[in-house]
C-alpha cells in the first residue's frame, strides 16, 4: 500500500483535485483493462464532485458504477446515495443503464439485498475461485465519528471477513455496505473529506496506536494506493506527505 495526504486550500480546490485524479485513474483503467469499475460514496461532500464528473469527457461505455454503501431506502428517497448520484451525474451523461449497479434496496430484507449485491459484484468481476474482486476506484468519506462506508464504530460489520457485502447498523437502522476485505482489495481508494468537524476523527484515524473499533476508517488499507484528499479545514492538524 502507498498512502498520501493531499490538502487543498478550500472546498472547490478539493473538488478540482479529486476530479483530476479520478479522471486520470478512469482513463488509466480503461487503457490498461478496457473498463473501469468505480464504487461511489454518499453524503454531501462528493455531490459537487459528481456534478463535475458530469461535465467530463469520459469513455462512458466502459465505465461501471457501483456503490460502497447505501441507506435502506427507495431510490427516489432524498437520502438515497444512488438517487443523489443519478440526479447530479448519471442522468446527465451517456452511460449505458446496464453499466449502473445500484444496491437493491427494494428487497424485503436487508440481508437479502446484501447477498444479492455480492452476487452482482461477483458476476461482474468473475473472479477466480476464492479471489476477491478488485475495484479500480473506491471513493470513501468519513463521518465525525470516524466511520466510513456504513462501517460504524463498535458494530458487527467491522469484523465480517467472509463476505464482500454486509449489513451496517446506524443507530438501529440497517444499511448495506462493502466490507473491509472488498474495500482493501482495490487498486485505488480515495477519501474525500471536508470541514473542521472531521479534525478530531482524523487525528484518531492517523494516531500510531489508535482503535479501529472506535474509528473504523483506520481499517482501510488497500493493496493499491490510498489517497486522503482533504480541504484545509479538515486537514489543519495534518501535514501532506506519504
Short mmCIF file of C-alpha atoms in Angstrom, two decimals:
data_model
loop_
_atom_site.label_atom_id
_atom_site.label_comp_id
_atom_site.label_asym_id
_atom_site.label_seq_id
_atom_site.Cartn_x
_atom_site.Cartn_y
_atom_site.Cartn_z
CA UNK A 1 0.00 0.00 0.00
CA UNK A 2 1.11 3.53 -0.76
CA UNK A 3 -0.55 6.31 1.20
CA UNK A 4 -0.61 10.05 0.55
CA UNK A 5 -2.32 13.05 2.11
CA UNK A 6 -3.20 15.93 -0.22
CA UNK A 7 -4.57 19.10 1.38
CA UNK A 8 -6.37 21.67 -0.76
CA UNK A 9 -6.76 25.29 0.38
CA UNK A 10 -10.56 25.36 0.14
CA UNK A 11 -13.51 23.12 -0.82
CA UNK A 12 -13.60 23.97 -4.53
CA UNK A 13 -9.89 23.22 -4.87
CA UNK A 14 -10.58 19.90 -3.14
CA UNK A 15 -13.18 19.04 -5.77
CA UNK A 16 -10.87 20.14 -8.60
CA UNK A 17 -8.08 17.93 -7.25
CA UNK A 18 -10.40 14.96 -6.83
CA UNK A 19 -11.81 15.39 -10.33
CA UNK A 20 -8.38 15.42 -11.95
CA UNK A 21 -7.19 12.37 -10.00
CA UNK A 22 -10.33 10.34 -10.69
CA UNK A 23 -10.43 11.16 -14.39
CA UNK A 24 -6.77 10.14 -14.66
CA UNK A 25 -7.44 6.82 -12.95
CA UNK A 26 -10.53 6.10 -15.03
CA UNK A 27 -8.59 6.66 -18.24
CA UNK A 28 -5.70 4.53 -16.98
CA UNK A 29 -8.03 1.65 -16.10
CA UNK A 30 -9.78 1.80 -19.46
CA UNK A 31 -6.45 1.99 -21.26
CA UNK A 32 -4.99 -0.97 -19.40
CA UNK A 33 -8.04 -3.20 -18.88
CA UNK A 34 -10.68 -1.82 -21.30
CA UNK A 35 -13.02 -0.99 -18.43
CA UNK A 36 -13.19 0.86 -15.12
CA UNK A 37 -15.20 -0.24 -12.08
CA UNK A 38 -15.76 2.53 -9.56
CA UNK A 39 -17.66 2.43 -6.27
CA UNK A 40 -19.22 5.68 -5.07
CA UNK A 41 -19.74 7.11 -1.61
CA UNK A 42 -22.71 9.10 -0.41
CA UNK A 43 -23.09 12.21 1.68
CA UNK A 44 -22.87 15.90 0.83
CA UNK A 45 -19.10 16.17 0.30
CA UNK A 46 -18.88 14.20 -3.01
CA UNK A 47 -22.00 15.76 -4.56
CA UNK A 48 -20.12 18.61 -6.30
CA UNK A 49 -17.53 16.09 -7.48
CA UNK A 50 -20.24 14.02 -9.15
CA UNK A 51 -21.66 17.17 -10.73
CA UNK A 52 -18.19 17.97 -12.07
CA UNK A 53 -17.79 14.45 -13.44
CA UNK A 54 -20.99 15.01 -15.43
CA UNK A 55 -19.05 17.52 -17.48
CA UNK A 56 -16.01 15.34 -18.07
CA UNK A 57 -15.19 13.76 -21.41
CA UNK A 58 -15.01 10.10 -20.46
CA UNK A 59 -15.45 6.72 -22.20
CA UNK A 60 -18.86 6.13 -20.66
CA UNK A 61 -19.43 2.82 -22.45
CA UNK A 62 -16.50 1.35 -20.50
CA UNK A 63 -17.27 2.69 -17.04
CA UNK A 64 -19.26 0.68 -14.49
CA UNK A 65 -20.69 2.40 -11.42
CA UNK A 66 -21.28 0.67 -8.08
CA UNK A 67 -21.92 1.96 -4.55
CA UNK A 68 -19.85 1.24 -1.46
CA UNK A 69 -22.80 1.64 0.86
CA UNK A 70 -26.45 2.61 0.82
CA UNK A 71 -29.23 3.51 3.19
CA UNK A 72 -32.09 1.02 3.04
CA UNK A 73 -34.47 3.43 1.35
CA UNK A 74 -36.09 3.56 -2.12
CA UNK A 75 -34.09 5.07 -4.97
CA UNK A 76 -36.37 8.11 -5.07
CA UNK A 77 -35.88 8.82 -1.35
CA UNK A 78 -33.88 12.02 -0.63
CA UNK A 79 -31.43 10.00 1.49
CA UNK A 80 -30.56 7.57 -1.31
CA UNK A 81 -26.89 7.65 -2.32
CA UNK A 82 -27.86 6.21 -5.69
CA UNK A 83 -30.60 8.79 -6.17
CA UNK A 84 -28.20 11.66 -5.47
CA UNK A 85 -25.57 10.44 -7.95
CA UNK A 86 -28.26 9.74 -10.53
CA UNK A 87 -29.69 13.25 -10.28
CA UNK A 88 -26.46 15.27 -10.41
CA UNK A 89 -24.36 13.00 -12.62
CA UNK A 90 -25.59 9.75 -14.14
CA UNK A 91 -28.78 11.09 -15.72
CA UNK A 92 -26.69 13.74 -17.47
CA UNK A 93 -24.17 11.53 -19.29
CA UNK A 94 -24.50 8.83 -21.98
CA UNK A 95 -23.59 5.92 -19.72
CA UNK A 96 -25.45 2.70 -20.62
CA UNK A 97 -28.09 1.84 -17.99
CA UNK A 98 -26.59 -1.67 -17.75
CA UNK A 99 -23.36 -0.09 -16.51
CA UNK A 100 -25.07 1.34 -13.42
CA UNK A 101 -25.30 -1.08 -10.50
CA UNK A 102 -27.28 0.36 -7.54
CA UNK A 103 -27.73 -1.61 -4.36
CA UNK A 104 -31.10 -3.43 -4.44
CA UNK A 105 -32.89 -1.71 -1.56
CA UNK A 106 -36.29 -2.85 -2.85
CA UNK A 107 -35.94 -6.38 -1.47
CA UNK A 108 -37.89 -7.48 1.58
CA UNK A 109 -34.87 -7.86 3.88
CA UNK A 110 -31.52 -6.06 4.05
CA UNK A 111 -29.76 -9.41 4.38
CA UNK A 112 -31.20 -10.49 1.03
CA UNK A 113 -30.08 -7.22 -0.53
CA UNK A 114 -26.53 -7.64 0.76
CA UNK A 115 -26.35 -11.18 -0.61
CA UNK A 116 -27.80 -10.11 -3.95
CA UNK A 117 -25.35 -7.22 -4.32
CA UNK A 118 -22.46 -9.54 -3.52
CA UNK A 119 -23.76 -11.86 -6.25
CA UNK A 120 -23.94 -8.97 -8.73
CA UNK A 121 -20.38 -7.88 -7.93
CA UNK A 122 -19.03 -11.39 -8.23
CA UNK A 123 -20.87 -11.89 -11.52
CA UNK A 124 -19.46 -8.67 -12.94
CA UNK A 125 -15.86 -9.40 -11.99
CA UNK A 126 -15.97 -13.20 -12.48
CA UNK A 127 -13.06 -13.64 -10.06
CA UNK A 128 -11.11 -16.85 -9.72
CA UNK A 129 -12.40 -19.24 -7.06
CA UNK A 130 -11.76 -17.66 -3.69
CA UNK A 131 -10.43 -14.42 -5.16
CA UNK A 132 -11.81 -11.06 -4.05
CA UNK A 133 -12.93 -8.69 -6.83
CA UNK A 134 -10.63 -5.74 -7.47
CA UNK A 135 -12.30 -2.36 -7.97
CA UNK A 136 -10.28 0.21 -9.89
CA UNK A 137 -11.51 3.07 -7.69
CA UNK A 138 -13.41 3.15 -4.40
CA UNK A 139 -14.49 6.57 -3.14
CA UNK A 140 -14.98 6.98 0.59
CA UNK A 141 -15.67 9.66 3.16
CA UNK A 142 -15.64 9.69 6.93
CA UNK A 143 -18.18 10.76 9.49
CA UNK A 144 -17.44 12.88 12.53
CA UNK A 145 -17.39 9.58 14.45
CA UNK A 146 -14.70 8.07 12.21
CA UNK A 147 -16.98 5.69 10.31
CA UNK A 148 -16.52 5.06 6.61
CA UNK A 149 -18.92 3.50 4.12
CA UNK A 150 -21.51 2.10 6.57
CA UNK A 151 -18.87 0.61 8.83
CA UNK A 152 -19.79 2.27 12.11
CA UNK A 153 -17.88 2.19 15.42
CA UNK A 154 -18.30 -0.91 17.55
CA UNK A 155 -20.68 -2.68 15.15
CA UNK A 156 -20.68 -6.25 13.87
CA UNK A 157 -19.90 -5.23 10.29
CA UNK A 158 -16.33 -4.35 11.29
CA UNK A 159 -15.49 -8.00 11.92
CA UNK A 160 -17.02 -9.51 8.76
CA UNK A 161 -14.21 -11.11 6.76
CA UNK A 162 -16.05 -13.86 4.87
CA UNK A 163 -18.39 -11.63 2.87
CA UNK A 164 -17.96 -8.86 0.31
CA UNK A 165 -21.14 -7.04 1.32
CA UNK A 166 -22.82 -6.99 4.71
CA UNK A 167 -25.29 -5.10 6.91
CA UNK A 168 -24.20 -1.90 8.60
CA UNK A 169 -26.00 -0.55 11.65
CA UNK A 170 -26.60 3.19 12.11
CA UNK A 171 -28.48 3.67 15.39
CA UNK A 172 -30.58 0.60 14.72
CA UNK A 173 -31.23 1.44 11.07
CA UNK A 174 -29.85 -1.11 8.59
CA UNK A 175 -27.57 -0.09 5.75
CA UNK A 176 -25.84 -2.12 3.05
CA UNK A 177 -22.07 -1.79 2.96
CA UNK A 178 -18.87 -3.12 1.45
CA UNK A 179 -16.71 -4.99 3.94
CA UNK A 180 -13.06 -4.30 4.69
CA UNK A 181 -11.84 -7.27 2.59
CA UNK A 182 -13.56 -5.90 -0.52
CA UNK A 183 -12.50 -2.29 0.09
CA UNK A 184 -8.91 -3.30 0.76
CA UNK A 185 -8.55 -5.21 -2.50
CA UNK A 186 -9.00 -2.03 -4.55
CA UNK A 187 -6.35 -0.58 -6.83
CA UNK A 188 -7.16 2.93 -5.58
CA UNK A 189 -9.09 4.09 -2.53
CA UNK A 190 -9.75 7.82 -2.40
CA UNK A 191 -11.07 9.57 0.69
CA UNK A 192 -12.77 12.93 0.16
CA UNK A 193 -13.02 14.87 3.43
CA UNK A 194 -14.11 18.44 4.12
CA UNK A 195 -14.76 20.59 7.17
CA UNK A 196 -13.48 21.31 10.66
CA UNK A 197 -15.85 18.74 12.18
CA UNK A 198 -13.64 15.95 10.79
CA UNK A 199 -10.44 17.08 12.56
CA UNK A 200 -10.93 15.08 15.75
CA UNK A 201 -11.73 11.85 13.89
CA UNK A 202 -8.77 12.31 11.55
CA UNK A 203 -6.43 12.75 14.50
CA UNK A 204 -7.57 9.39 15.86
CA UNK A 205 -7.50 7.69 12.45
CA UNK A 206 -3.88 8.71 11.95
CA UNK A 207 -2.79 8.11 15.56
CA UNK A 208 0.03 5.50 15.75
CA UNK A 209 -1.83 3.32 18.28
CA UNK A 210 -5.45 4.16 17.55
CA UNK A 211 -8.51 1.95 17.96
CA UNK A 212 -10.02 0.51 14.77
CA UNK A 213 -13.25 -0.47 16.53
CA UNK A 214 -13.74 3.13 17.66
CA UNK A 215 -12.56 4.71 14.37
CA UNK A 216 -13.34 2.25 11.55
CA UNK A 217 -11.63 4.26 8.80
CA UNK A 218 -8.36 3.00 10.32
CA UNK A 219 -9.20 -0.38 8.79
CA UNK A 220 -8.92 0.88 5.21
CA UNK A 221 -5.54 -0.35 3.98
CA UNK A 222 -5.87 -1.22 0.28
CA UNK A 223 -3.46 -3.39 -1.65
CA UNK A 224 -3.10 -0.47 -4.09
CA UNK A 225 -2.93 3.25 -3.36
CA UNK A 226 -4.66 5.16 -0.57
CA UNK A 227 -5.26 8.87 -1.16
CA UNK A 228 -6.55 11.20 1.54
CA UNK A 229 -7.95 14.32 -0.14
CA UNK A 230 -8.73 16.99 2.45
CA UNK A 231 -9.57 20.65 2.43
CA UNK A 232 -7.64 22.95 4.75
CA UNK A 233 -10.42 22.98 7.34
CA UNK A 234 -10.31 19.18 7.70
CA UNK A 235 -6.54 18.84 7.37
CA UNK A 236 -5.42 21.68 9.60
CA UNK A 237 -3.74 19.33 12.07
CA UNK A 238 -2.20 17.07 9.40
CA UNK A 239 0.68 17.63 7.01
CA UNK A 240 0.90 16.46 3.42
CA UNK A 241 3.15 13.53 2.65
CA UNK A 242 3.30 9.82 2.03
#
